[in-house]
Amino acid sequence: YPSVFKQFLKGLASLANTSDLSEIIDCITYHQYLQCKPFYNNVNVWKVFYYLYELSQAAYFGVPNLYHQTLMGGYYELISHFTPQHSPNCDYWILYLCKRMIGNAVLQSSMAYDINVRARVFRSATTFNKNYQYVAVIINFYLWQSVQIDIQVQSQSSYFFDEYHITGKNLTLYYLYVNDQLLQFQNGQFPTILPKYKKWQKLAIQQKRTKYT
């Protein structure tokens, strides 16, 4: 998928505020592209938003499989070998949420924004909740700035939705929260994730938050 890979590189470059694709390519080649400036490492909250962008882009372009480097071991693992209880890392939880909420059909969507705005939107079908047909993934890449997004669906001015804020208490920590609930695997059980039921009119996304609806 060379054309898809090139589109993905351009997307990362725009978010990284650089036009030098060779630097991004070099980093990817050595599995370190999210440790290069302005990225840090692959398991903390900072990086996971770019990983979600990668997954969304791959789905949008119809890439059937996307492999993570390792399940456990090294610095690119999904399950941490640094913690006594081998806790799942942020990437693991993003994959878990995508598996539960994202359907098998990515839908066309458009976003009118200035090229300097660091926010992206993806939309797909979903079977996660029988009351809903679609899920929207909205990513805000700003560290200190909120983004307000006005979404139009079939000319409706307002409608109801389930809201899931994905964020972290600190960008360098290894833990994710959904609606302020810590994502953790306890006693062989996955967490029960409770949505916030709201009427959607205008949406303000806080810095470094990802939203599924």
Short mmCIF file of C-alpha atoms in Angstrom, two decimals:
data_model
loop_
_atom_site.label_atom_id
_atom_site.label_comp_id
_atom_site.label_asym_id
_atom_site.label_seq_id
_atom_site.Cartn_x
_atom_site.Cartn_y
_atom_site.Cartn_z
CA TYR A 1 0.00 0.00 0.00
CA PRO A 2 2.61 2.60 -1.02
CA SER A 3 0.02 5.29 -1.79
CA VAL A 4 -1.72 4.75 1.55
CA PHE A 5 1.64 4.84 3.35
CA LYS A 6 2.48 8.14 1.65
CA GLN A 7 -0.87 9.63 2.67
CA PHE A 8 -0.28 8.49 6.22
CA LEU A 9 3.18 10.07 6.23
CA LYS A 10 1.76 13.36 4.99
CA GLY A 11 -0.88 13.25 7.70
CA LEU A 12 1.70 12.65 10.42
CA ALA A 13 3.94 15.35 8.99
CA SER A 14 1.12 17.90 9.06
CA LEU A 15 0.32 17.04 12.67
CA ALA A 16 4.01 17.23 13.56
CA ASN A 17 4.17 20.63 11.82
CA THR A 18 6.93 19.58 9.44
CA SER A 19 7.21 19.04 5.69
CA ASP A 20 10.24 16.73 5.97
CA LEU A 21 8.83 13.29 5.14
CA SER A 22 12.31 11.73 5.17
CA GLU A 23 12.61 12.31 8.92
CA ILE A 24 9.25 10.61 9.51
CA ILE A 25 10.26 7.71 7.22
CA ASP A 26 13.59 7.22 9.00
CA CYS A 27 11.82 7.08 12.35
CA ILE A 28 9.22 4.59 11.12
CA THR A 29 11.92 2.38 9.60
CA TYR A 30 13.49 1.90 13.01
CA HIS A 31 10.13 1.58 14.79
CA GLN A 32 10.84 4.84 16.56
CA TYR A 33 8.74 7.33 14.64
CA LEU A 34 6.70 8.20 17.71
CA GLN A 35 9.84 8.72 19.77
CA CYS A 36 11.15 11.33 17.35
CA LYS A 37 10.37 15.00 17.79
CA PRO A 38 7.72 16.04 18.64
CA PHE A 39 6.75 12.55 19.89
CA TYR A 40 7.98 10.76 23.00
CA ASN A 41 7.39 7.04 23.51
CA ASN A 42 4.90 4.47 22.36
CA VAL A 43 3.16 3.46 25.57
CA ASN A 44 2.10 6.71 27.22
CA VAL A 45 -0.91 8.96 26.75
CA TRP A 46 0.97 11.41 24.51
CA LYS A 47 1.64 8.84 21.82
CA VAL A 48 -1.68 7.01 21.86
CA PHE A 49 -3.52 9.79 20.02
CA TYR A 50 -1.18 9.38 17.07
CA TYR A 51 -1.66 5.62 17.20
CA LEU A 52 -5.42 6.11 17.00
CA TYR A 53 -4.86 8.41 14.03
CA GLU A 54 -2.79 5.66 12.37
CA LEU A 55 -5.53 3.07 12.95
CA SER A 56 -8.22 5.41 11.63
CA GLN A 57 -6.23 6.28 8.53
CA ALA A 58 -5.54 2.63 7.79
CA ALA A 59 -9.23 1.78 8.11
CA TYR A 60 -10.22 4.74 5.96
CA PHE A 61 -7.94 3.59 3.12
CA GLY A 62 -9.07 -0.02 3.41
CA VAL A 63 -5.89 -1.57 4.80
CA PRO A 64 -7.10 -5.02 6.00
CA ASN A 65 -4.43 -5.70 8.64
CA LEU A 66 -2.22 -3.51 10.80
CA TYR A 67 0.29 -5.30 13.03
CA HIS A 68 1.74 -4.11 16.31
CA GLN A 69 5.42 -4.92 16.78
CA THR A 70 5.13 -7.07 19.91
CA LEU A 71 2.65 -8.24 22.53
CA MET A 72 5.14 -8.18 25.42
CA GLY A 73 8.80 -7.27 25.58
CA GLY A 74 10.89 -4.27 24.65
CA TYR A 75 9.55 -0.74 24.49
CA TYR A 76 6.81 -1.32 21.90
CA GLU A 77 4.73 -3.87 23.75
CA LEU A 78 0.98 -3.94 24.27
CA ILE A 79 1.27 -5.63 27.68
CA SER A 80 3.76 -4.04 30.06
CA HIS A 81 6.53 -6.26 31.39
CA PHE A 82 7.62 -3.43 33.69
CA THR A 83 4.62 -3.75 36.03
CA PRO A 84 4.18 -6.70 38.45
CA GLN A 85 0.62 -7.35 37.23
CA HIS A 86 1.57 -6.95 33.54
CA SER A 87 -0.89 -4.13 32.91
CA PRO A 88 -2.08 -3.33 29.37
CA ASN A 89 -0.49 -0.22 27.88
CA CYS A 90 -2.37 2.66 26.27
CA ASP A 91 -2.09 1.17 22.77
CA TYR A 92 -3.78 -1.99 24.01
CA TRP A 93 -6.76 -0.03 25.31
CA ILE A 94 -7.09 1.92 22.08
CA LEU A 95 -7.20 -1.37 20.15
CA TYR A 96 -9.73 -2.72 22.64
CA LEU A 97 -12.00 0.32 22.26
CA CYS A 98 -11.70 0.26 18.48
CA LYS A 99 -12.59 -3.44 18.41
CA ARG A 100 -15.68 -2.84 20.51
CA MET A 101 -16.94 0.38 18.94
CA ILE A 102 -15.70 0.61 15.36
CA GLY A 103 -17.69 -1.29 12.73
CA ASN A 104 -16.48 -2.90 9.52
CA ALA A 105 -17.39 0.02 7.26
CA VAL A 106 -15.57 3.36 7.34
CA LEU A 107 -17.79 6.13 6.02
CA GLN A 108 -17.03 9.26 4.08
CA SER A 109 -16.81 12.37 6.21
CA SER A 110 -15.40 15.84 5.68
CA MET A 111 -14.12 18.51 8.00
CA ALA A 112 -13.81 22.18 7.09
CA TYR A 113 -10.81 23.53 8.95
CA ASP A 114 -7.72 25.65 8.57
CA ILE A 115 -4.64 23.61 7.65
CA ASN A 116 -3.01 24.67 10.91
CA VAL A 117 -5.80 23.22 13.07
CA ARG A 118 -4.59 20.04 14.81
CA ALA A 119 -7.86 18.13 14.93
CA ARG A 120 -9.11 15.22 12.83
CA VAL A 121 -12.45 13.42 12.40
CA PHE A 122 -13.25 9.86 11.23
CA ARG A 123 -16.64 8.14 10.98
CA SER A 124 -17.68 4.52 10.68
CA ALA A 125 -20.61 2.16 11.14
CA THR A 126 -20.99 0.51 14.52
CA THR A 127 -22.78 -2.44 16.13
CA PHE A 128 -21.62 -1.55 19.64
CA ASN A 129 -25.03 -0.17 20.64
CA LYS A 130 -28.23 -1.25 18.87
CA ASN A 131 -29.64 2.26 19.31
CA TYR A 132 -26.91 3.81 17.14
CA GLN A 133 -25.71 3.26 13.58
CA TYR A 134 -22.57 5.38 13.51
CA VAL A 135 -19.51 6.19 15.56
CA ALA A 136 -17.41 9.34 15.14
CA VAL A 137 -13.79 9.50 16.25
CA ILE A 138 -12.70 13.07 16.93
CA ILE A 139 -9.08 13.68 17.92
CA ASN A 140 -7.69 16.91 19.32
CA PHE A 141 -3.89 16.98 19.12
CA TYR A 142 -3.40 20.28 20.93
CA LEU A 143 -1.64 20.23 24.27
CA TRP A 144 -3.09 23.42 25.70
CA GLN A 145 -5.94 24.39 23.41
CA SER A 146 -9.55 23.24 23.18
CA VAL A 147 -11.32 22.77 19.86
CA GLN A 148 -14.99 23.48 19.22
CA ILE A 149 -16.61 21.41 16.47
CA ASP A 150 -20.08 21.91 15.00
CA ILE A 151 -21.26 18.62 13.48
CA GLN A 152 -24.10 18.37 10.98
CA VAL A 153 -25.85 15.04 10.40
CA GLN A 154 -28.65 14.82 7.80
CA SER A 155 -29.53 18.47 8.31
CA GLN A 156 -30.50 17.91 11.95
CA SER A 157 -29.75 20.75 14.32
CA SER A 158 -29.62 18.50 17.40
CA TYR A 159 -29.79 14.82 18.36
CA PHE A 160 -28.92 12.46 21.18
CA PHE A 161 -25.69 10.51 21.50
CA ASP A 162 -23.41 8.56 23.83
CA GLU A 163 -20.18 10.36 24.61
CA TYR A 164 -16.84 8.80 25.53
CA HIS A 165 -13.94 11.10 26.47
CA ILE A 166 -10.59 9.33 26.25
CA THR A 167 -7.80 11.14 28.05
CA GLY A 168 -5.08 10.86 30.67
CA LYS A 169 -4.40 12.62 33.93
CA ASN A 170 -0.88 13.32 32.68
CA LEU A 171 0.48 13.02 29.14
CA THR A 172 3.55 11.09 30.30
CA LEU A 173 1.65 8.48 32.30
CA TYR A 174 0.86 4.98 31.03
CA TYR A 175 -2.82 5.01 31.96
CA LEU A 176 -5.94 5.95 30.01
CA TYR A 177 -9.28 7.12 31.33
CA VAL A 178 -12.69 6.98 29.66
CA ASN A 179 -15.14 9.48 31.13
CA ASP A 180 -12.77 9.77 34.10
CA GLN A 181 -12.85 6.00 34.68
CA LEU A 182 -9.46 4.28 34.75
CA LEU A 183 -9.07 1.54 32.14
CA GLN A 184 -7.69 -1.49 33.95
CA PHE A 185 -7.96 -5.28 33.79
CA GLN A 186 -8.90 -6.67 37.20
CA ASN A 187 -9.71 -10.21 38.35
CA GLY A 188 -9.84 -11.43 34.78
CA GLN A 189 -12.47 -8.86 33.82
CA PHE A 190 -12.47 -5.94 31.41
CA PRO A 191 -13.80 -2.64 32.78
CA THR A 192 -17.42 -1.63 32.33
CA ILE A 193 -17.34 1.61 30.37
CA LEU A 194 -20.28 3.89 31.04
CA PRO A 195 -21.16 6.57 28.46
CA LYS A 196 -22.41 10.08 29.04
CA TYR A 197 -25.82 10.42 27.41
CA LYS A 198 -26.23 13.89 25.94
CA LYS A 199 -28.07 16.03 23.44
CA TRP A 200 -25.57 17.14 20.82
CA GLN A 201 -25.65 20.68 19.53
CA LYS A 202 -22.12 22.03 19.66
CA LEU A 203 -19.14 20.08 20.87
CA ALA A 204 -16.12 21.48 22.71
CA ILE A 205 -13.22 19.01 22.91
CA GLN A 206 -10.65 19.65 25.59
CA GLN A 207 -6.95 19.43 24.89
CA LYS A 208 -5.60 15.97 24.15
CA ARG A 209 -8.97 14.24 24.33
CA THR A 210 -10.41 11.71 21.95
CA LYS A 211 -14.12 11.20 21.67
CA TYR A 212 -16.17 8.26 20.46
CA THR A 213 -19.90 8.85 20.02
#
